[in-house]
Structures are given as C-alpha cells and as structure tokens.
C-alpha cells in the first residue's frame, strides 16, 4: 500500500519568514495530494491540494509543488503569521483505491512573533 | 450544502466495555465514508472505509469494526475496549474520485 513520509516533524520559524514542509510517497499511481491544517483539538481542514497533472499550485501565501518523477511534494508558506501555528499533514491517494487518503506523520509548525 | 455530524465529542469508557461511535452525512448521496484514528501527537491512521451500503474495507487488523447500515451512516464499534483504543477518532466523507475528504469534529475516546 501507499506510504507517506513527512519532514520535518517540528518547525519553528520567525514571523514573516517562510516555512517549507516536504513529503515523499511510495505509490507511483497516486494522483491526488492534499494538505490539511489541524489546530489543537480540532478537525483537520484542507488548505490546498494538487493533482498529478499539475506541477505547482498557489493560493495567496500558500503554495504546493509536486515532482512525480521523484515522488515528492512540498508545502510552502510565505510571510508566516502567528495564526499559521498548527499541525500540518500531507496526504496521498489514488482514485482507483476508493480515494483513501494515506497521511504523513504531521509537522508541528510554531510561528514566533 | 453537505454537512457531517459525529458524536459524541468526548467519551470515557472502562476497559472491556463496548463502543459505538456514529457518523452521519447530510446533503449528498452515496459518499465514500472513512474512519480515522489519531493517537496523541501522531498522524491520522485510516481504520475503515466504505464505498457503499454494507461495503466495508478494513485497513488495519484491530479490536474495532465498522458498519454502514444506511447510505449516509457510518458506525464504529467495539465489543470490548482496550487501553490502546484511546485516541481521537475522526469520521470523514468524500465524493467518489480524487477529491478532498471532509472531516467530522472528532470523538476523543479515553479508555480507563
């Protein structure tokens, strides 16, 4: 089955700096890669996603890049703000497998004011 | 619009007691349904998923079971809880295909 590795597990950045989280996946047939943000005690919520026919996607301060050949994708947060502090999860799935999401282990991001 | 309801929000159960967590989705038909578990400070582990009524796939052998008695209802059960069953349980749904999963608010289960 799919295996998703996520690094780093914790990330501390100064407010205004950029944060980068990287994930690798094992199943070359995976075609959907979402990123979720989870605040303490709350449900994960989608912040951005990318499909395998696209190499990069941007939404304001958040961007995701995908390298299908290397089987890795990354989340980039620019101009970080204290409200960006949360746990971020990457995930991968493929349509033929019932859209089951396999999650990475998560990255705890702390933005210091 | 679609909504997902999951209850209860918190639950404290003794070892050996049964468990039943319920999840319902409104505003859509034939959704894919999922149960995930999140141990403290850890990632999300897929436990069960369902693509239709009565169709359940188990991802990890364990002390739990799932059922889908109606199109938009997904139930997570156990006959006898173990201490290791403690965690944050999340129900989720998605449209068929490679789209995002929408999570319920979660149930924090503590087995004592």
Short mmCIF file of C-alpha atoms in Angstrom, two decimals:
data_model
loop_
_atom_site.label_atom_id
_atom_site.label_comp_id
_atom_site.label_asym_id
_atom_site.label_seq_id
_atom_site.Cartn_x
_atom_site.Cartn_y
_atom_site.Cartn_z
CA UNK A 1 0.00 0.00 0.00
CA UNK A 2 0.88 3.67 -0.03
CA UNK A 3 3.42 5.06 2.41
CA UNK A 4 3.83 8.79 3.01
CA UNK A 5 6.82 10.24 4.85
CA UNK A 6 6.74 13.84 6.10
CA UNK A 7 9.59 16.08 7.28
CA UNK A 8 10.31 17.83 9.50
CA UNK A 9 8.20 16.71 12.44
CA UNK A 10 8.52 20.13 14.08
CA UNK A 11 9.33 23.51 12.56
CA UNK A 12 9.87 26.79 14.36
CA UNK A 13 10.02 29.97 12.29
CA UNK A 14 10.09 33.68 12.98
CA UNK A 15 7.02 35.63 11.99
CA UNK A 16 7.40 36.83 8.42
CA UNK A 17 9.79 34.06 7.40
CA UNK A 18 8.90 31.16 5.10
CA UNK A 19 8.12 27.59 6.12
CA UNK A 20 8.64 24.53 3.95
CA UNK A 21 7.34 21.04 4.65
CA UNK A 22 8.30 18.08 2.47
CA UNK A 23 6.59 14.75 1.81
CA UNK A 24 7.51 11.68 -0.17
CA UNK A 25 5.16 8.93 -1.32
CA UNK A 26 5.72 5.39 -2.49
CA UNK A 27 2.84 4.56 -4.85
CA UNK A 28 3.54 5.96 -8.31
CA UNK A 29 -0.19 5.58 -9.12
CA UNK A 30 -1.20 8.16 -6.50
CA UNK A 31 -2.80 11.12 -8.24
CA UNK A 32 -4.18 13.41 -5.55
CA UNK A 33 -2.15 15.22 -2.88
CA UNK A 34 -3.95 17.37 -0.31
CA UNK A 35 -2.55 19.32 2.62
CA UNK A 36 -4.51 19.67 5.84
CA UNK A 37 -4.12 22.05 8.75
CA UNK A 38 -5.17 20.91 12.21
CA UNK A 39 -5.42 23.27 15.14
CA UNK A 40 -5.26 21.88 18.63
CA UNK A 41 -8.24 19.65 19.41
CA UNK A 42 -9.97 20.39 16.14
CA UNK A 43 -10.64 18.58 12.91
CA UNK A 44 -8.17 18.67 10.01
CA UNK A 45 -9.17 21.14 7.32
CA UNK A 46 -7.99 21.25 3.75
CA UNK A 47 -5.80 24.23 2.91
CA UNK A 48 -4.59 23.33 -0.57
CA UNK A 49 -4.40 20.32 -2.87
CA UNK A 50 -2.72 19.35 -6.10
CA UNK A 51 -3.41 16.72 -8.71
CA UNK A 52 -0.86 14.71 -10.61
CA UNK A 53 -1.37 16.60 -13.86
CA UNK A 54 -0.13 19.83 -12.27
CA UNK A 55 3.36 20.70 -11.04
CA UNK A 56 2.59 23.70 -8.88
CA UNK A 57 -0.38 25.45 -7.34
CA UNK A 58 -0.59 28.67 -5.35
CA UNK A 59 -3.22 30.24 -3.14
CA UNK A 60 -2.18 33.55 -1.62
CA UNK A 61 0.61 32.78 0.87
CA UNK A 62 0.43 29.03 0.37
CA UNK A 63 1.89 27.03 -2.49
CA UNK A 64 2.38 23.35 -3.21
CA UNK A 65 4.80 21.77 -5.66
CA UNK A 66 4.75 18.22 -6.98
CA UNK A 67 7.58 16.21 -8.52
CA UNK A 68 6.05 12.99 -9.87
CA UNK A 69 9.34 11.59 -11.05
CA UNK A 70 10.90 11.84 -7.62
CA UNK A 71 7.57 11.14 -5.89
CA UNK A 72 7.71 14.08 -3.56
CA UNK A 73 5.64 17.18 -2.92
CA UNK A 74 6.12 20.20 -0.71
CA UNK A 75 4.11 22.88 1.06
CA UNK A 76 5.45 26.42 1.11
CA UNK A 77 4.06 29.08 3.44
CA UNK A 78 5.39 32.58 2.89
CA UNK A 79 5.20 35.59 5.22
CA UNK A 80 4.21 33.37 8.13
CA UNK A 81 1.87 34.72 10.78
CA UNK A 82 1.14 33.50 14.33
CA UNK A 83 -2.19 32.07 13.15
CA UNK A 84 -0.26 29.72 10.87
CA UNK A 85 0.84 27.85 14.01
CA UNK A 86 -0.75 24.39 13.81
CA UNK A 87 -0.03 20.82 12.76
CA UNK A 88 0.11 20.29 9.01
CA UNK A 89 -0.48 16.95 7.32
CA UNK A 90 0.25 15.89 3.79
CA UNK A 91 -1.62 13.01 2.22
CA UNK A 92 -1.78 10.98 -0.97
CA UNK A 93 -4.48 8.95 -2.64
CA UNK A 94 -5.44 7.41 -5.95
CA UNK A 95 -8.86 7.34 -7.46
CA UNK A 96 -8.87 3.62 -8.17
CA UNK A 97 -8.33 2.87 -4.48
CA UNK A 98 -11.56 4.43 -3.22
CA UNK A 99 -9.87 7.77 -2.64
CA UNK A 100 -8.37 6.52 0.60
CA UNK A 101 -6.05 9.15 1.98
CA UNK A 102 -2.73 8.00 3.39
CA UNK A 103 -1.37 10.68 5.69
CA UNK A 104 2.12 11.69 6.62
CA UNK A 105 3.06 11.88 10.27
CA UNK A 106 2.44 15.61 10.53
CA UNK A 107 4.55 18.72 11.10
CA UNK A 108 4.03 20.91 14.10
CA UNK A 109 4.66 24.50 12.98
CA UNK A 110 5.29 27.23 15.53
CA UNK A 111 5.45 30.81 14.31
CA UNK A 112 7.20 33.03 16.84
CA UNK A 113 6.10 36.67 16.96
CA UNK B 1 -24.51 22.06 1.14
CA UNK B 2 -23.09 18.96 2.76
CA UNK B 3 -22.53 18.52 6.47
CA UNK B 4 -21.08 15.75 8.58
CA UNK B 5 -22.12 15.02 12.14
CA UNK B 6 -20.12 12.89 14.54
CA UNK B 7 -20.92 12.09 18.13
CA UNK B 8 -20.20 12.02 20.95
CA UNK B 9 -17.46 14.65 21.15
CA UNK B 10 -15.81 13.06 24.16
CA UNK B 11 -16.14 9.66 25.76
CA UNK B 12 -14.56 7.97 28.75
CA UNK B 13 -15.06 4.22 28.84
CA UNK B 14 -13.72 1.45 31.08
CA UNK B 15 -11.58 -1.33 29.69
CA UNK B 16 -13.73 -4.18 28.46
CA UNK B 17 -16.80 -2.06 27.78
CA UNK B 18 -18.42 -1.82 24.31
CA UNK B 19 -18.13 1.16 21.98
CA UNK B 20 -20.37 2.73 19.39
CA UNK B 21 -19.48 5.94 17.57
CA UNK B 22 -21.84 7.28 14.97
CA UNK B 23 -21.34 9.48 11.97
CA UNK B 24 -23.91 10.81 9.52
CA UNK B 25 -23.60 12.88 6.38
CA UNK B 26 -26.26 15.19 5.02
CA UNK B 27 -26.70 16.82 1.65
CA UNK B 28 -25.16 14.19 -0.61
CA UNK B 29 -25.79 10.65 -1.78
CA UNK B 30 -23.51 7.62 -1.95
CA UNK B 31 -20.50 9.28 -0.33
CA UNK B 32 -17.27 7.45 0.41
CA UNK B 33 -17.02 7.21 4.19
CA UNK B 34 -13.95 6.78 6.37
CA UNK B 35 -12.93 6.25 9.96
CA UNK B 36 -9.51 7.54 11.03
CA UNK B 37 -7.76 7.37 14.38
CA UNK B 38 -5.22 9.85 15.64
CA UNK B 39 -3.10 8.91 18.63
CA UNK B 40 -1.83 11.80 20.78
CA UNK B 41 0.70 13.84 18.84
CA UNK B 42 0.61 11.47 15.90
CA UNK B 43 -0.70 11.31 12.35
CA UNK B 44 -4.01 10.02 11.07
CA UNK B 45 -4.36 6.29 10.57
CA UNK B 46 -7.09 5.00 8.28
CA UNK B 47 -9.12 2.30 10.05
CA UNK B 48 -12.05 1.60 7.71
CA UNK B 49 -13.53 2.93 4.52
CA UNK B 50 -16.77 2.29 2.68
CA UNK B 51 -17.84 2.98 -0.89
CA UNK B 52 -21.45 1.88 -0.37
CA UNK B 53 -24.03 0.37 1.96
CA UNK B 54 -22.73 -2.82 3.54
CA UNK B 55 -19.33 -2.44 1.86
CA UNK B 56 -16.59 -2.09 4.45
CA UNK B 57 -12.86 -2.38 3.96
CA UNK B 58 -10.57 -2.73 6.93
CA UNK B 59 -7.11 -1.24 6.70
CA UNK B 60 -5.60 -2.36 9.98
CA UNK B 61 -6.33 -5.54 11.97
CA UNK B 62 -7.57 -4.46 15.37
CA UNK B 63 -10.17 -4.57 18.06
CA UNK B 64 -12.66 -2.46 16.12
CA UNK B 65 -15.31 -2.98 13.47
CA UNK B 66 -17.37 -0.71 11.24
CA UNK B 67 -20.79 -0.89 9.67
CA UNK B 68 -22.74 1.14 7.15
CA UNK B 69 -26.42 0.32 7.69
CA UNK B 70 -27.63 3.27 5.61
CA UNK B 71 -26.16 5.26 2.74
CA UNK B 72 -25.07 8.20 4.89
CA UNK B 73 -24.48 6.50 8.22
CA UNK B 74 -21.18 5.03 9.36
CA UNK B 75 -20.71 3.36 12.74
CA UNK B 76 -17.53 2.39 14.53
CA UNK B 77 -17.86 -0.32 17.15
CA UNK B 78 -16.00 -2.49 19.57
CA UNK B 79 -17.23 -5.34 21.74
CA UNK B 80 -14.52 -4.90 24.37
CA UNK B 81 -12.34 -1.81 24.56
CA UNK B 82 -8.62 -1.96 25.25
CA UNK B 83 -6.45 0.76 26.76
CA UNK B 84 -4.71 1.05 23.39
CA UNK B 85 -8.01 2.05 21.76
CA UNK B 86 -7.72 5.52 23.31
CA UNK B 87 -7.36 8.29 20.77
CA UNK B 88 -9.06 10.88 18.63
CA UNK B 89 -11.46 9.25 16.16
CA UNK B 90 -12.40 11.13 13.05
CA UNK B 91 -15.12 10.29 10.58
CA UNK B 92 -14.77 11.69 7.08
CA UNK B 93 -16.55 11.64 3.75
CA UNK B 94 -15.66 12.38 0.16
CA UNK B 95 -17.21 12.35 -3.27
CA UNK B 96 -16.19 9.41 -5.41
CA UNK B 97 -12.97 10.33 -7.14
CA UNK B 98 -9.85 12.23 -6.21
CA UNK B 99 -11.39 14.99 -4.15
CA UNK B 100 -10.85 16.22 -0.64
CA UNK B 101 -12.08 14.44 2.44
CA UNK B 102 -14.30 16.40 4.83
CA UNK B 103 -13.82 15.56 8.47
CA UNK B 104 -16.26 15.45 11.33
CA UNK B 105 -15.44 17.19 14.57
CA UNK B 106 -13.99 14.03 16.06
CA UNK B 107 -14.52 11.95 19.19
CA UNK B 108 -11.89 11.95 21.89
CA UNK B 109 -12.02 8.47 23.44
CA UNK B 110 -10.26 7.71 26.68
CA UNK B 111 -10.25 4.12 27.84
CA UNK B 112 -9.55 3.82 31.58
#
